[in-house]
Amino acid sequence: MAPVKGGAKERWVRRAPLLPALIFAIVVTQVPFLVTIYLSTLDWNALRPGDRPFVGVDNYVTVLTDTRLRSALLNTVLLTAGAVIFSMILGLALAVLLDRKFVGRSVVRTLLITPFLVMPIAAALLWKHAIYNPAYGLINGLFGGSTDWISSYPKAAVITTLVWQWTPFMMLILLAGLQSQSEEVLEAARVDGANAWQIFVRMTLPHLRQYLELGALLGSIYLVNTFDAVFSITQGGPGSATTNLPYEIYLTTFRKFEYGEASAAGVIVVILTIIVATFALRVISSLFRMEESR
Amino acid sequence: MTTLAAPAKRRLATSVWGVVAWVAGIIFVFPVIWMVLTSFKQEQDAASNPPTWVFTPTLDQYAAVFDRNITPFLLNSLMASVFSTLFVIVLATPAAYALSLRPVAKWTDVLFFFISTKMMPAVAALLPVYLLVKNLGMLDNVWTMVILYTSMNLPLAVWMMRSFLLEVPREVLEAGEVDGAGLLTSIRKIILPIVSPGLAATALICFIFAWNEFFLAVNLTATNAGTSPIFLVGFISSEGLFLARLCAAATLLSLPVLIAGWLAQNKLVRGLSMGAVK
């Protein structure tokens, strides 16, 4: 599907449908980021009137040496990795279950994707008040005890909620992977006497590798930005136990009004995201080549 | 004997795994069921320990939610989601066409540019967007949210629409051109019938993301343009028992997306993976 070479006019006719979307995307997403880079070089606290001197990389030094930021970085990694890994394992198990035929399979699939569709902020509030609450939450109500789940296990509380929401996403991607396996090849392996476990480990898992990678990376891209769950379940606490980068930057911007520092932290988040995204793009483009060669 | 036993054994295994799948499905959906059940309770039943299973359902909490003036928030959400989805489709469909059926030079680079904007965390652009919007006097304005949600969903829609457009058989398209069909005719007669389910799925997924968006809404809107998630958060500050009312509001606000998602579920995975997984 190589683009046809033509005259300048022909090229512009081809480009025309693309331009509105492209220009819109550049203006709305790239320009603010350039402004963020500029702001990150200023010493600017919105509560302090007067000038906003240029301070070069000072904000970056402050941000990188600030223990709050470092703990926010660590929390981001823990929350993201925890949520991705657990939702991946559960999603794989559920995808394997759904790959078989049984009565009501499509109903079960509908049930399983439902958590993903609940408004994230509603899901977070539901878990906080209806499930984790020490006095009348469902966990203590069913199993007894008076554990305050959120203050005792803040990270696990946030991760559990995220896993509940994101398992369906992983399941859908992995199910698509499972269903793209060639039935004849599996049947041939069965005829050759391979048992279900051998088939799963030797054939299904390698086949699923790309789908696992894709799920992990897309999941990470979305989950690195987790804000709703932290904002409403723990407010980043207790202390800063669950403060991740988005929440910390939100606090720096709208609670401390340190615009310069918040911008520097934002730029750092983008750099980290670019690192993760580079891997993501590689995975996506390999799937992409598969599609092209089909 | 063994020839008979093997299928029977396999059938048994199938039904056992079927039961396991059903149990898993019910466990996963249970918090949602609990939310809906709680929304029909009186507050004291909602906050009981042990949990109340048998109760007389009431619509009091839904009435209370409407009394607290949920309507403007619902309308704001509806406006932000519908208009942004509309804009996304109008921008993304021609762009996807120029990246698939009649590709421009360097179309892969353009595709990857779009997806890379999706990877940029919103938090990194929040401050300049906030300052710009503030200086333009557009804080707490629904149209600000429409523009931001359009840019948030645009990459997803371009990728999705591209993957649907690629399903249009080239031979049919070329045959149409040979027969002298103009661009508009081939769009109407050949392309649209094939991609319209994909178009609908793309629109539904964009709607879902816009409807559920919280981060930008909480930072850029207040009383005038507050969307549904903002209404939910405002609920918590109230005194006393509020669980049943919260569940009623959460159920009500999740309902449009639940319906949209159930309808689009066959295409959901493709949209969420930007068309990378069929």
JSON list of N, CA and C in Angstrom, two decimals, chain A residues 9-44:
[
{"chain": "A", "resi": 9, "resn": "LYS", "atom": "N", "xyz": [-0.20, 19.02, -6.63]},
{"chain": "A", "resi": 9, "resn": "LYS", "atom": "CA", "xyz": [-1.63, 19.19, -6.41]},
{"chain": "A", "resi": 9, "resn": "LYS", "atom": "C", "xyz": [-2.24, 17.90, -5.88]},
{"chain": "A", "resi": 10, "resn": "GLU", "atom": "N", "xyz": [-1.87, 16.82, -6.53]},
{"chain": "A", "resi": 10, "resn": "GLU", "atom": "CA", "xyz": [-2.38, 15.50, -6.11]},
{"chain": "A", "resi": 10, "resn": "GLU", "atom": "C", "xyz": [-2.00, 15.22, -4.65]},
{"chain": "A", "resi": 11, "resn": "ARG", "atom": "N", "xyz": [-0.75, 15.58, -4.29]},
{"chain": "A", "resi": 11, "resn": "ARG", "atom": "CA", "xyz": [-0.32, 15.34, -2.91]},
{"chain": "A", "resi": 11, "resn": "ARG", "atom": "C", "xyz": [-1.17, 16.14, -1.92]},
{"chain": "A", "resi": 12, "resn": "TRP", "atom": "N", "xyz": [-1.47, 17.39, -2.28]},
{"chain": "A", "resi": 12, "resn": "TRP", "atom": "CA", "xyz": [-2.27, 18.21, -1.36]},
{"chain": "A", "resi": 12, "resn": "TRP", "atom": "C", "xyz": [-3.71, 17.72, -1.29]},
{"chain": "A", "resi": 13, "resn": "VAL", "atom": "N", "xyz": [-4.22, 17.20, -2.40]},
{"chain": "A", "resi": 13, "resn": "VAL", "atom": "CA", "xyz": [-5.57, 16.63, -2.36]},
{"chain": "A", "resi": 13, "resn": "VAL", "atom": "C", "xyz": [-5.61, 15.45, -1.40]},
{"chain": "A", "resi": 14, "resn": "ARG", "atom": "N", "xyz": [-4.55, 14.67, -1.43]},
{"chain": "A", "resi": 14, "resn": "ARG", "atom": "CA", "xyz": [-4.48, 13.54, -0.51]},
{"chain": "A", "resi": 14, "resn": "ARG", "atom": "C", "xyz": [-4.34, 14.00, 0.94]},
{"chain": "A", "resi": 15, "resn": "ARG", "atom": "N", "xyz": [-3.58, 15.06, 1.14]},
{"chain": "A", "resi": 15, "resn": "ARG", "atom": "CA", "xyz": [-3.33, 15.51, 2.51]},
{"chain": "A", "resi": 15, "resn": "ARG", "atom": "C", "xyz": [-4.54, 16.20, 3.11]},
{"chain": "A", "resi": 16, "resn": "ALA", "atom": "N", "xyz": [-5.33, 16.86, 2.25]},
{"chain": "A", "resi": 16, "resn": "ALA", "atom": "CA", "xyz": [-6.42, 17.71, 2.75]},
{"chain": "A", "resi": 16, "resn": "ALA", "atom": "C", "xyz": [-7.28, 17.07, 3.84]},
{"chain": "A", "resi": 17, "resn": "PRO", "atom": "N", "xyz": [-7.74, 15.82, 3.67]},
{"chain": "A", "resi": 17, "resn": "PRO", "atom": "CA", "xyz": [-8.61, 15.28, 4.72]},
{"chain": "A", "resi": 17, "resn": "PRO", "atom": "C", "xyz": [-7.90, 15.10, 6.06]},
{"chain": "A", "resi": 18, "resn": "LEU", "atom": "N", "xyz": [-6.58, 15.02, 5.98]},
{"chain": "A", "resi": 18, "resn": "LEU", "atom": "CA", "xyz": [-5.80, 14.76, 7.20]},
{"chain": "A", "resi": 18, "resn": "LEU", "atom": "C", "xyz": [-5.56, 16.03, 8.00]},
{"chain": "A", "resi": 19, "resn": "LEU", "atom": "N", "xyz": [-5.44, 17.14, 7.27]},
{"chain": "A", "resi": 19, "resn": "LEU", "atom": "CA", "xyz": [-4.94, 18.36, 7.92]},
{"chain": "A", "resi": 19, "resn": "LEU", "atom": "C", "xyz": [-5.75, 18.86, 9.11]},
{"chain": "A", "resi": 20, "resn": "PRO", "atom": "N", "xyz": [-7.09, 18.93, 9.03]},
{"chain": "A", "resi": 20, "resn": "PRO", "atom": "CA", "xyz": [-7.81, 19.48, 10.19]},
{"chain": "A", "resi": 20, "resn": "PRO", "atom": "C", "xyz": [-7.47, 18.72, 11.48]},
{"chain": "A", "resi": 21, "resn": "ALA", "atom": "N", "xyz": [-7.50, 17.40, 11.41]},
{"chain": "A", "resi": 21, "resn": "ALA", "atom": "CA", "xyz": [-7.23, 16.59, 12.60]},
{"chain": "A", "resi": 21, "resn": "ALA", "atom": "C", "xyz": [-5.80, 16.81, 13.08]},
{"chain": "A", "resi": 22, "resn": "LEU", "atom": "N", "xyz": [-4.87, 16.86, 12.12]},
{"chain": "A", "resi": 22, "resn": "LEU", "atom": "CA", "xyz": [-3.46, 16.98, 12.49]},
{"chain": "A", "resi": 22, "resn": "LEU", "atom": "C", "xyz": [-3.19, 18.34, 13.15]},
{"chain": "A", "resi": 23, "resn": "ILE", "atom": "N", "xyz": [-3.71, 19.39, 12.53]},
{"chain": "A", "resi": 23, "resn": "ILE", "atom": "CA", "xyz": [-3.49, 20.73, 13.08]},
{"chain": "A", "resi": 23, "resn": "ILE", "atom": "C", "xyz": [-4.13, 20.84, 14.46]},
{"chain": "A", "resi": 24, "resn": "PHE", "atom": "N", "xyz": [-5.35, 20.32, 14.58]},
{"chain": "A", "resi": 24, "resn": "PHE", "atom": "CA", "xyz": [-6.03, 20.36, 15.87]},
{"chain": "A", "resi": 24, "resn": "PHE", "atom": "C", "xyz": [-5.20, 19.65, 16.94]},
{"chain": "A", "resi": 25, "resn": "ALA", "atom": "N", "xyz": [-4.71, 18.45, 16.59]},
{"chain": "A", "resi": 25, "resn": "ALA", "atom": "CA", "xyz": [-3.94, 17.68, 17.58]},
{"chain": "A", "resi": 25, "resn": "ALA", "atom": "C", "xyz": [-2.67, 18.42, 17.98]},
{"chain": "A", "resi": 26, "resn": "ILE", "atom": "N", "xyz": [-2.00, 19.04, 17.01]},
{"chain": "A", "resi": 26, "resn": "ILE", "atom": "CA", "xyz": [-0.76, 19.75, 17.33]},
{"chain": "A", "resi": 26, "resn": "ILE", "atom": "C", "xyz": [-1.05, 20.94, 18.24]},
{"chain": "A", "resi": 27, "resn": "VAL", "atom": "N", "xyz": [-2.07, 21.73, 17.88]},
{"chain": "A", "resi": 27, "resn": "VAL", "atom": "CA", "xyz": [-2.37, 22.93, 18.66]},
{"chain": "A", "resi": 27, "resn": "VAL", "atom": "C", "xyz": [-2.79, 22.56, 20.08]},
{"chain": "A", "resi": 28, "resn": "VAL", "atom": "N", "xyz": [-3.69, 21.58, 20.23]},
{"chain": "A", "resi": 28, "resn": "VAL", "atom": "CA", "xyz": [-4.23, 21.32, 21.55]},
{"chain": "A", "resi": 28, "resn": "VAL", "atom": "C", "xyz": [-3.31, 20.49, 22.42]},
{"chain": "A", "resi": 29, "resn": "THR", "atom": "N", "xyz": [-2.45, 19.64, 21.82]},
{"chain": "A", "resi": 29, "resn": "THR", "atom": "CA", "xyz": [-1.62, 18.80, 22.70]},
{"chain": "A", "resi": 29, "resn": "THR", "atom": "C", "xyz": [-0.16, 19.22, 22.75]},
{"chain": "A", "resi": 30, "resn": "GLN", "atom": "N", "xyz": [0.41, 19.70, 21.62]},
{"chain": "A", "resi": 30, "resn": "GLN", "atom": "CA", "xyz": [1.84, 19.97, 21.64]},
{"chain": "A", "resi": 30, "resn": "GLN", "atom": "C", "xyz": [2.16, 21.35, 22.20]},
{"chain": "A", "resi": 31, "resn": "VAL", "atom": "N", "xyz": [1.33, 22.34, 21.84]},
{"chain": "A", "resi": 31, "resn": "VAL", "atom": "CA", "xyz": [1.60, 23.70, 22.30]},
{"chain": "A", "resi": 31, "resn": "VAL", "atom": "C", "xyz": [1.60, 23.80, 23.84]},
{"chain": "A", "resi": 32, "resn": "PRO", "atom": "N", "xyz": [0.57, 23.25, 24.51]},
{"chain": "A", "resi": 32, "resn": "PRO", "atom": "CA", "xyz": [0.63, 23.32, 25.99]},
{"chain": "A", "resi": 32, "resn": "PRO", "atom": "C", "xyz": [1.89, 22.69, 26.55]},
{"chain": "A", "resi": 33, "resn": "PHE", "atom": "N", "xyz": [2.35, 21.63, 25.90]},
{"chain": "A", "resi": 33, "resn": "PHE", "atom": "CA", "xyz": [3.54, 20.99, 26.46]},
{"chain": "A", "resi": 33, "resn": "PHE", "atom": "C", "xyz": [4.77, 21.89, 26.31]},
{"chain": "A", "resi": 34, "resn": "LEU", "atom": "N", "xyz": [4.88, 22.58, 25.18]},
{"chain": "A", "resi": 34, "resn": "LEU", "atom": "CA", "xyz": [5.98, 23.54, 25.01]},
{"chain": "A", "resi": 34, "resn": "LEU", "atom": "C", "xyz": [5.89, 24.62, 26.09]},
{"chain": "A", "resi": 35, "resn": "VAL", "atom": "N", "xyz": [4.66, 25.08, 26.35]},
{"chain": "A", "resi": 35, "resn": "VAL", "atom": "CA", "xyz": [4.48, 26.07, 27.41]},
{"chain": "A", "resi": 35, "resn": "VAL", "atom": "C", "xyz": [4.91, 25.49, 28.76]},
{"chain": "A", "resi": 36, "resn": "THR", "atom": "N", "xyz": [4.59, 24.22, 28.99]},
{"chain": "A", "resi": 36, "resn": "THR", "atom": "CA", "xyz": [5.00, 23.59, 30.25]},
{"chain": "A", "resi": 36, "resn": "THR", "atom": "C", "xyz": [6.52, 23.63, 30.39]},
{"chain": "A", "resi": 37, "resn": "ILE", "atom": "N", "xyz": [7.23, 23.35, 29.29]},
{"chain": "A", "resi": 37, "resn": "ILE", "atom": "CA", "xyz": [8.69, 23.39, 29.35]},
{"chain": "A", "resi": 37, "resn": "ILE", "atom": "C", "xyz": [9.16, 24.80, 29.72]},
{"chain": "A", "resi": 38, "resn": "TYR", "atom": "N", "xyz": [8.55, 25.80, 29.10]},
{"chain": "A", "resi": 38, "resn": "TYR", "atom": "CA", "xyz": [8.91, 27.18, 29.40]},
{"chain": "A", "resi": 38, "resn": "TYR", "atom": "C", "xyz": [8.63, 27.52, 30.87]},
{"chain": "A", "resi": 39, "resn": "LEU", "atom": "N", "xyz": [7.43, 27.16, 31.34]},
{"chain": "A", "resi": 39, "resn": "LEU", "atom": "CA", "xyz": [7.07, 27.47, 32.73]},
{"chain": "A", "resi": 39, "resn": "LEU", "atom": "C", "xyz": [8.00, 26.78, 33.71]},
{"chain": "A", "resi": 40, "resn": "SER", "atom": "N", "xyz": [8.52, 25.62, 33.32]},
{"chain": "A", "resi": 40, "resn": "SER", "atom": "CA", "xyz": [9.35, 24.86, 34.25]},
{"chain": "A", "resi": 40, "resn": "SER", "atom": "C", "xyz": [10.68, 25.55, 34.52]},
{"chain": "A", "resi": 41, "resn": "THR", "atom": "N", "xyz": [11.01, 26.58, 33.74]},
{"chain": "A", "resi": 41, "resn": "THR", "atom": "CA", "xyz": [12.27, 27.29, 33.97]},
{"chain": "A", "resi": 41, "resn": "THR", "atom": "C", "xyz": [12.05, 28.56, 34.79]},
{"chain": "A", "resi": 42, "resn": "LEU", "atom": "N", "xyz": [10.82, 28.79, 35.24]},
{"chain": "A", "resi": 42, "resn": "LEU", "atom": "CA", "xyz": [10.53, 30.01, 36.00]},
{"chain": "A", "resi": 42, "resn": "LEU", "atom": "C", "xyz": [10.36, 29.70, 37.48]},
{"chain": "A", "resi": 43, "resn": "ASP", "atom": "N", "xyz": [10.76, 30.66, 38.30]},
{"chain": "A", "resi": 43, "resn": "ASP", "atom": "CA", "xyz": [10.45, 30.55, 39.72]},
{"chain": "A", "resi": 43, "resn": "ASP", "atom": "C", "xyz": [9.12, 31.27, 39.94]},
{"chain": "A", "resi": 44, "resn": "TRP", "atom": "N", "xyz": [8.04, 30.52, 39.89]},
{"chain": "A", "resi": 44, "resn": "TRP", "atom": "CA", "xyz": [6.74, 31.15, 39.88]},
{"chain": "A", "resi": 44, "resn": "TRP", "atom": "C", "xyz": [5.81, 30.46, 40.87]}
]
